[in-house]
CSV table of C-alpha atoms in Angstrom, one decimal:
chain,number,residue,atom,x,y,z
A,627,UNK,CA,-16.9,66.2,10.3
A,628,UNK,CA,-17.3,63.8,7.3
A,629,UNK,CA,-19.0,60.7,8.0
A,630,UNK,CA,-16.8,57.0,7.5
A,631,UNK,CA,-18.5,56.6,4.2
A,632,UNK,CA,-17.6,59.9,2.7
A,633,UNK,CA,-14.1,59.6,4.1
A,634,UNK,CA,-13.5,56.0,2.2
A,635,UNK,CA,-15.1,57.2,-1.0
A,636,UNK,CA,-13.1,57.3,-4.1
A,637,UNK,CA,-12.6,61.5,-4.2
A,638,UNK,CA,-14.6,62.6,-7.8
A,639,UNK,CA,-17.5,60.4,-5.9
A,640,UNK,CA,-17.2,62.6,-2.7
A,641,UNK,CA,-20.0,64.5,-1.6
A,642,UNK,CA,-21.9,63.7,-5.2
A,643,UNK,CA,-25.8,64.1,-5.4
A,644,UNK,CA,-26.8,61.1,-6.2
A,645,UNK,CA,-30.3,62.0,-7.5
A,646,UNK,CA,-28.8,63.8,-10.4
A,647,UNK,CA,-28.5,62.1,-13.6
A,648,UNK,CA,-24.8,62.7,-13.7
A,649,UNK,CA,-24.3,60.2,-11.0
A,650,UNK,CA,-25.5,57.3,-13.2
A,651,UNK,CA,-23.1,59.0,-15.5
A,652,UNK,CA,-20.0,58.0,-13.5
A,653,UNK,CA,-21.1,54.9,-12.5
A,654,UNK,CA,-21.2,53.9,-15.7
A,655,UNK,CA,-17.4,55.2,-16.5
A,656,UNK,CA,-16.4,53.4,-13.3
A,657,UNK,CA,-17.6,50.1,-14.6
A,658,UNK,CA,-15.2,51.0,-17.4
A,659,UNK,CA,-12.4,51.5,-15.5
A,660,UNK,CA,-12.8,48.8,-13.0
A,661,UNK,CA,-12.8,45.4,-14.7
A,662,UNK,CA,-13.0,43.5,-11.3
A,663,UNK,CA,-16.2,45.1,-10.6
A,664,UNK,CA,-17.7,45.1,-14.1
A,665,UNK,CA,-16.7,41.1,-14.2
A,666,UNK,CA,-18.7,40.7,-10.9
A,667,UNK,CA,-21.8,42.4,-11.7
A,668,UNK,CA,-21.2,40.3,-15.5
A,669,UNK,CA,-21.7,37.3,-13.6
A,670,UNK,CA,-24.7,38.7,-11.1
A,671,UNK,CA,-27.0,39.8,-14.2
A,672,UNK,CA,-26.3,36.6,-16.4
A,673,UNK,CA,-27.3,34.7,-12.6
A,674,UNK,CA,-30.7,36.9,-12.9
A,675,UNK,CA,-31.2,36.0,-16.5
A,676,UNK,CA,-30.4,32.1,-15.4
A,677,UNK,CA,-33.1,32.4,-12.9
A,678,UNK,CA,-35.8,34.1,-14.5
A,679,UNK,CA,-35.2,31.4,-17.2
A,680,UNK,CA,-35.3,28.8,-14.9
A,681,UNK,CA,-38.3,30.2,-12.3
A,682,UNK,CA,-40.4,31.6,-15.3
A,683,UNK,CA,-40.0,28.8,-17.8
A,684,UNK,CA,-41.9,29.6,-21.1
A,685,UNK,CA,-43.5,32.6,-19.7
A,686,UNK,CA,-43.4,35.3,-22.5
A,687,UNK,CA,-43.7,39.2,-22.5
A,688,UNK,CA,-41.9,42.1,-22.0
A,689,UNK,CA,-38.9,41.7,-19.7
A,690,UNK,CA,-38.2,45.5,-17.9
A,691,UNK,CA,-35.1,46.1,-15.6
A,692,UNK,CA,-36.1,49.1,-12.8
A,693,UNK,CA,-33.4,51.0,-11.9
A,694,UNK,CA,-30.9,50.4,-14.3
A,695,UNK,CA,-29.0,53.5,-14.0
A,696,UNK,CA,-25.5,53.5,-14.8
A,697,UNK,CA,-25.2,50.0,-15.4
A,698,UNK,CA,-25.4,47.6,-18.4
A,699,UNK,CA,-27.8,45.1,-18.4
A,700,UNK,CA,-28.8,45.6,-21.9
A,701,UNK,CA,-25.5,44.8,-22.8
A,702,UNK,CA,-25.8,41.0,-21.3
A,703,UNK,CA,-29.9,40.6,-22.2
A,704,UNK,CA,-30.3,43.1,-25.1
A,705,UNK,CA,-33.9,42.5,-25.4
A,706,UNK,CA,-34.8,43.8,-21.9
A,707,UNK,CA,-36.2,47.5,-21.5
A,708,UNK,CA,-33.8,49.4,-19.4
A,709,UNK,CA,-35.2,52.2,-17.2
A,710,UNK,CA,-34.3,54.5,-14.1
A,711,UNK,CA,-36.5,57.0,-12.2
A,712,UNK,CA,-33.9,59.5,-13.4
A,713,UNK,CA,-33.8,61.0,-16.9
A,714,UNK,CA,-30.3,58.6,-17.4
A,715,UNK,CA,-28.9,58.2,-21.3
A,716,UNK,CA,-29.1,55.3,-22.7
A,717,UNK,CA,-32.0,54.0,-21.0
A,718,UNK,CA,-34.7,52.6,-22.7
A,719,UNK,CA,-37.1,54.3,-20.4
A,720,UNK,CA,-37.9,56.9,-17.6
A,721,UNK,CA,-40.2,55.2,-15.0
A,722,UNK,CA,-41.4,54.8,-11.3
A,723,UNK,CA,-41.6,51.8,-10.4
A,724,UNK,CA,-44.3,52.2,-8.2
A,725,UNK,CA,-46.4,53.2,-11.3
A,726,UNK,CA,-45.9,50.7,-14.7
A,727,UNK,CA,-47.1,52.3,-17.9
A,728,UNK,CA,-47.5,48.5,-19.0
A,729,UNK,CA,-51.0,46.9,-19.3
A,730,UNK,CA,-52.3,44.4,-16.8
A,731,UNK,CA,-50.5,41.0,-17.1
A,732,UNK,CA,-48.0,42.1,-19.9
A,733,UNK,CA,-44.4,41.5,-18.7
A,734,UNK,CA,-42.6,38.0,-18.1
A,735,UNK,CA,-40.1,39.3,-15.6
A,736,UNK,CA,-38.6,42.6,-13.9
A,737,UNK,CA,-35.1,42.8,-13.0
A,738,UNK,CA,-33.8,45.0,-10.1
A,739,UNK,CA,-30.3,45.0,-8.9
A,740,UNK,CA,-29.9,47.1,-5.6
A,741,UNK,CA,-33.0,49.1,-6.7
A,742,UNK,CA,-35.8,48.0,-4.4
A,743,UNK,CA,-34.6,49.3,-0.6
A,744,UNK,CA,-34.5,52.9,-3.0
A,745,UNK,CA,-38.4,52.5,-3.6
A,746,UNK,CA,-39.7,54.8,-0.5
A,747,UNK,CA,-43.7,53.0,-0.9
A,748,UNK,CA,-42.3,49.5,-1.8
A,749,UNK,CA,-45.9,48.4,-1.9
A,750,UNK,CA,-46.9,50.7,-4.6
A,751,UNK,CA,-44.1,48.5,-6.4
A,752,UNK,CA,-45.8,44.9,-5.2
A,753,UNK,CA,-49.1,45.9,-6.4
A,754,UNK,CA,-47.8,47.1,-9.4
A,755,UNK,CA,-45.7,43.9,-10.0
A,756,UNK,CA,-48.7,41.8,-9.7
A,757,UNK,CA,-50.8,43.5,-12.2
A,758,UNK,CA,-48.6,43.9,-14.9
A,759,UNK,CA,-47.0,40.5,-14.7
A,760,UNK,CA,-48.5,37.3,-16.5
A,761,UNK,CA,-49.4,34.6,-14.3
A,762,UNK,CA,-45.6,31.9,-13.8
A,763,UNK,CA,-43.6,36.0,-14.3
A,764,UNK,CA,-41.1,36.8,-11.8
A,765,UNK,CA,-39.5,39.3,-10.2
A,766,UNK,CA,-35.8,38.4,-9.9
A,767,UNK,CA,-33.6,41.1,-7.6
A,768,UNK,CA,-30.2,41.6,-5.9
A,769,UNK,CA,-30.4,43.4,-2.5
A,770,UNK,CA,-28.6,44.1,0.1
A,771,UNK,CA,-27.8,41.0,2.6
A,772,UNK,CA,-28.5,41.2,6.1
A,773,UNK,CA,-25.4,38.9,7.2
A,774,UNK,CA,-24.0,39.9,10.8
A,775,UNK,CA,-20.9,41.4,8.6
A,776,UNK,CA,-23.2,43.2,6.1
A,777,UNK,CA,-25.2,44.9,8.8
A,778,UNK,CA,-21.8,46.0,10.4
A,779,UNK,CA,-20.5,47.8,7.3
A,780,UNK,CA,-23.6,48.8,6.0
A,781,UNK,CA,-24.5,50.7,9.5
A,782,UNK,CA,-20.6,51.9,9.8
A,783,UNK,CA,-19.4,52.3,5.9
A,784,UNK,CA,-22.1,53.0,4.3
A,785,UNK,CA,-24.1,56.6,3.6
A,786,UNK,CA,-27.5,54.6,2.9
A,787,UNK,CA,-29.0,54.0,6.5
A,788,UNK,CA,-29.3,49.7,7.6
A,789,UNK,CA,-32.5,50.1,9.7
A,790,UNK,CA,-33.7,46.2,10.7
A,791,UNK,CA,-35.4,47.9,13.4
A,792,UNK,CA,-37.3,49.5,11.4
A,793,UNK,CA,-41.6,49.8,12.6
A,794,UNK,CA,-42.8,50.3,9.0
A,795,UNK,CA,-41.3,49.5,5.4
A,796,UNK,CA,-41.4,52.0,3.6
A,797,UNK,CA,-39.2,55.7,4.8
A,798,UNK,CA,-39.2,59.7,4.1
A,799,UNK,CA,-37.2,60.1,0.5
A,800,UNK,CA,-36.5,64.1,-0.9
A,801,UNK,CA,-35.3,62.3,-3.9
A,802,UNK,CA,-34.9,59.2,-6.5
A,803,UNK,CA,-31.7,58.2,-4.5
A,804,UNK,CA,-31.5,60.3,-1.3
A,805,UNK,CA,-34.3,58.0,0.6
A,806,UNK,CA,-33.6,53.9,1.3
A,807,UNK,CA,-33.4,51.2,3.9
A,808,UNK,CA,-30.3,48.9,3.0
A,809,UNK,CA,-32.6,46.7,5.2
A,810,UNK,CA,-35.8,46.4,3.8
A,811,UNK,CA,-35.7,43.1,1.9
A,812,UNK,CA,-34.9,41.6,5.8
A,813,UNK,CA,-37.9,43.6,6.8
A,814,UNK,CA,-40.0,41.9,3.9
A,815,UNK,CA,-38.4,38.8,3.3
A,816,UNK,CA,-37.3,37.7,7.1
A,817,UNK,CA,-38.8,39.5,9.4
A,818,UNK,CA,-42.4,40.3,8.3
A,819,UNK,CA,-42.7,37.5,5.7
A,820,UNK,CA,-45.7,36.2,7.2
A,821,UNK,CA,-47.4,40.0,6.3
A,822,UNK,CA,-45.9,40.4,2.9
A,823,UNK,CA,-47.8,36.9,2.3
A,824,UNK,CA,-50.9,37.5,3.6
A,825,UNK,CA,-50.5,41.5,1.6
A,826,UNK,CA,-49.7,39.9,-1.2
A,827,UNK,CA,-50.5,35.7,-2.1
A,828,UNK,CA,-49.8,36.0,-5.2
A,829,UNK,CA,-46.6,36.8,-5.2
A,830,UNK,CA,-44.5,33.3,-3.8
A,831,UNK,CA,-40.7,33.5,-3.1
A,832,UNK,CA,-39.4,31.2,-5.0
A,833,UNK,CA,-35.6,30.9,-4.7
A,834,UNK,CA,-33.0,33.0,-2.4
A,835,UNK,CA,-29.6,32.9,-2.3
A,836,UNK,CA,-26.8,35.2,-0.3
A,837,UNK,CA,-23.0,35.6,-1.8
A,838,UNK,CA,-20.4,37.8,-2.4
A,839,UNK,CA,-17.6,38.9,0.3
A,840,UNK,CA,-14.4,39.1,-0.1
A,841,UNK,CA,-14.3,39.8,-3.8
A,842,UNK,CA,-17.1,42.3,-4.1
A,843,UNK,CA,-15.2,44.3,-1.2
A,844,UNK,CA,-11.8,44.0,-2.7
A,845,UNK,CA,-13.5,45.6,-6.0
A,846,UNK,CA,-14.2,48.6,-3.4
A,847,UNK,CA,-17.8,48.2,-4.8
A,848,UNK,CA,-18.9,51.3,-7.1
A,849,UNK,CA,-17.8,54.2,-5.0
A,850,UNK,CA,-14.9,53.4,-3.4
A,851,UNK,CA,-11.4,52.9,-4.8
A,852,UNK,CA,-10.3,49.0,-5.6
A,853,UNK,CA,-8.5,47.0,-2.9
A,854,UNK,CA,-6.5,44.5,-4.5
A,855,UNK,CA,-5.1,44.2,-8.3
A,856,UNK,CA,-6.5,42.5,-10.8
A,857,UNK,CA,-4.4,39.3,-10.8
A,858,UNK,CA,-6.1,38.5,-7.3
A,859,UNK,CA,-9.9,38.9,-8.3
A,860,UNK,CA,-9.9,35.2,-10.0
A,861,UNK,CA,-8.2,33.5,-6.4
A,862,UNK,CA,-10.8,35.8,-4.6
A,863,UNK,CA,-14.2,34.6,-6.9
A,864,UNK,CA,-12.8,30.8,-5.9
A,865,UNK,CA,-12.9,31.8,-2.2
A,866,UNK,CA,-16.3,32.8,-1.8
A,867,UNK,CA,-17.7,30.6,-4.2
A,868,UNK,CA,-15.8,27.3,-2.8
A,869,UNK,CA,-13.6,27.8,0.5
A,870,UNK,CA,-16.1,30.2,2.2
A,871,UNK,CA,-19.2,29.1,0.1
A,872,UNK,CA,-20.5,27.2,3.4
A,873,UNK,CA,-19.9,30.3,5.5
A,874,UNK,CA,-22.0,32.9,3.4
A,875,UNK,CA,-25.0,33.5,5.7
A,876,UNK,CA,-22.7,34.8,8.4
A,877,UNK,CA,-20.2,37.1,5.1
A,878,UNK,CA,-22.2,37.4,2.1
A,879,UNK,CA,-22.6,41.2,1.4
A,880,UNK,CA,-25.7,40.8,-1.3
A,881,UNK,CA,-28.5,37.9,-1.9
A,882,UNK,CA,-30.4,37.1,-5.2
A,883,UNK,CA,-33.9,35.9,-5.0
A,884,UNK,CA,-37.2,35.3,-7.4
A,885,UNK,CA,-40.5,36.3,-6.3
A,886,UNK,CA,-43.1,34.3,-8.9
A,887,UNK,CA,-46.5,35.6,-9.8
A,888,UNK,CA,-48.9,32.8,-8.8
């Protein structure tokens, strides 16, 4: 029987293998066709460009988005390098990100937006982050939240396992996208923050942030279908960013934070 997830999945996104290229394909035409999602994640990359602005001041060198698969970053910070494990079109790049081809200390920022609980050795990528950025750089990523409503859909609607419980951080992957822990940046950033500081001082969390609920789930996110016409999605931004704003730890879905190279 077909898990929850499968079942509530827009049908040409059912039972797709996500680790092929083609997936990043229809992401991209979804974003097309769904201006309610394409308008959020609008508004979540300019946020990133905001913060790396604001957090890395001055700080100048390359600027590299990991995992950028299907979406269009470059099309709101054009002079970023756009990159995906997976051999995507368009991209800038083919890379790992727990291996830069970058030399030491030569990129102001990396951007990841729902990228890092995909990374099955999310160390590799820490180490990596602290050589190849210049001292002030920043990481700046969008993860997976770890409200009490995110952790109920994530475990319940979601195909990508939500383990807090989780002994170790990194997890068993056959694949680019068939390995992840919707839960990891609670593992690094809540739970064991005292571990990722002593593992890595040099990298300082700077600024977090958790939003988005009821219009990210009304857009039915990338794989599912679209909850509520397009007329609504302005009414449903002004909820969560004013009416519910005080009540996002307990909703929000995602949270933002920027992780600066000491």
């Amino acid at each position: 029987m077909k898990n929850l997830s499968e079942i509530l999945k827009c049908y040409p996104c059912r039972n797709l293998d996500q680790n092929n290229a083609q997936s990043a394909v229809l992401q991209a035409a979804i974003f097309k066709s769904k201006k309610p999602l394409r308008n959020f994640y609008a508004r979540a990359y300019r946020e990133m460009i905001r913060l790396r602005e604001r957090y890395a001041p001055g700080v100048q060198g390359l600027e590299i988005e990991i995992g950028g698969g299907g979406g269009f970053f470059k099309e709101i910070r054009p002079q970023a390098l756009t990159t995906d494990i997976k051999p995507v079109p368009g991209l800038d790049r083919v890379l790992d990100a727990r291996e830069f081809p970058d030399k030491s200390q030569s990129v102001a920022a990396i951007y990841a937006f729902h990228c890092l609980h995909h990374i099955p050795e999310i160390r590799k990528f820490f180490a990596e982050a602290v050589r190849v950025l210049k001292p002030g750089g920043a990481i700046v990523a969008i993860e997976p939240y770890w409200s009490p409503l995110a952790k109920f859909l994530f475990t319940h609607c979601h195909e990508e396992p939500f383990d807090d419980k989780a002994v170790a951080w990194e997890f068993p992957s056959t694949g680019p996208m068939s390995g992840a822990n919707q839960a990891l940046s609670y593992l690094v950033l809540k739970r064991d923050h005292a571990q990722f500081k002593t593992e890595f001082p040099k990298l300082e969390l700077s600024y977090r942030r958790s939003f988005g609920f009821l219009e990210y789930i009304a857009t039915g996110g990338i794989w599912r279908p679209q909850l509520a016409p397009d007329f609504l999605f302005g009414l449903l931004h002004w909820m969560d960013d004013v009416l519910l704003a005080p009540l996002m730890p307990a909703l929000a879905i995602h949270h933002i934070f920027v992780l600066n190279k000491k």
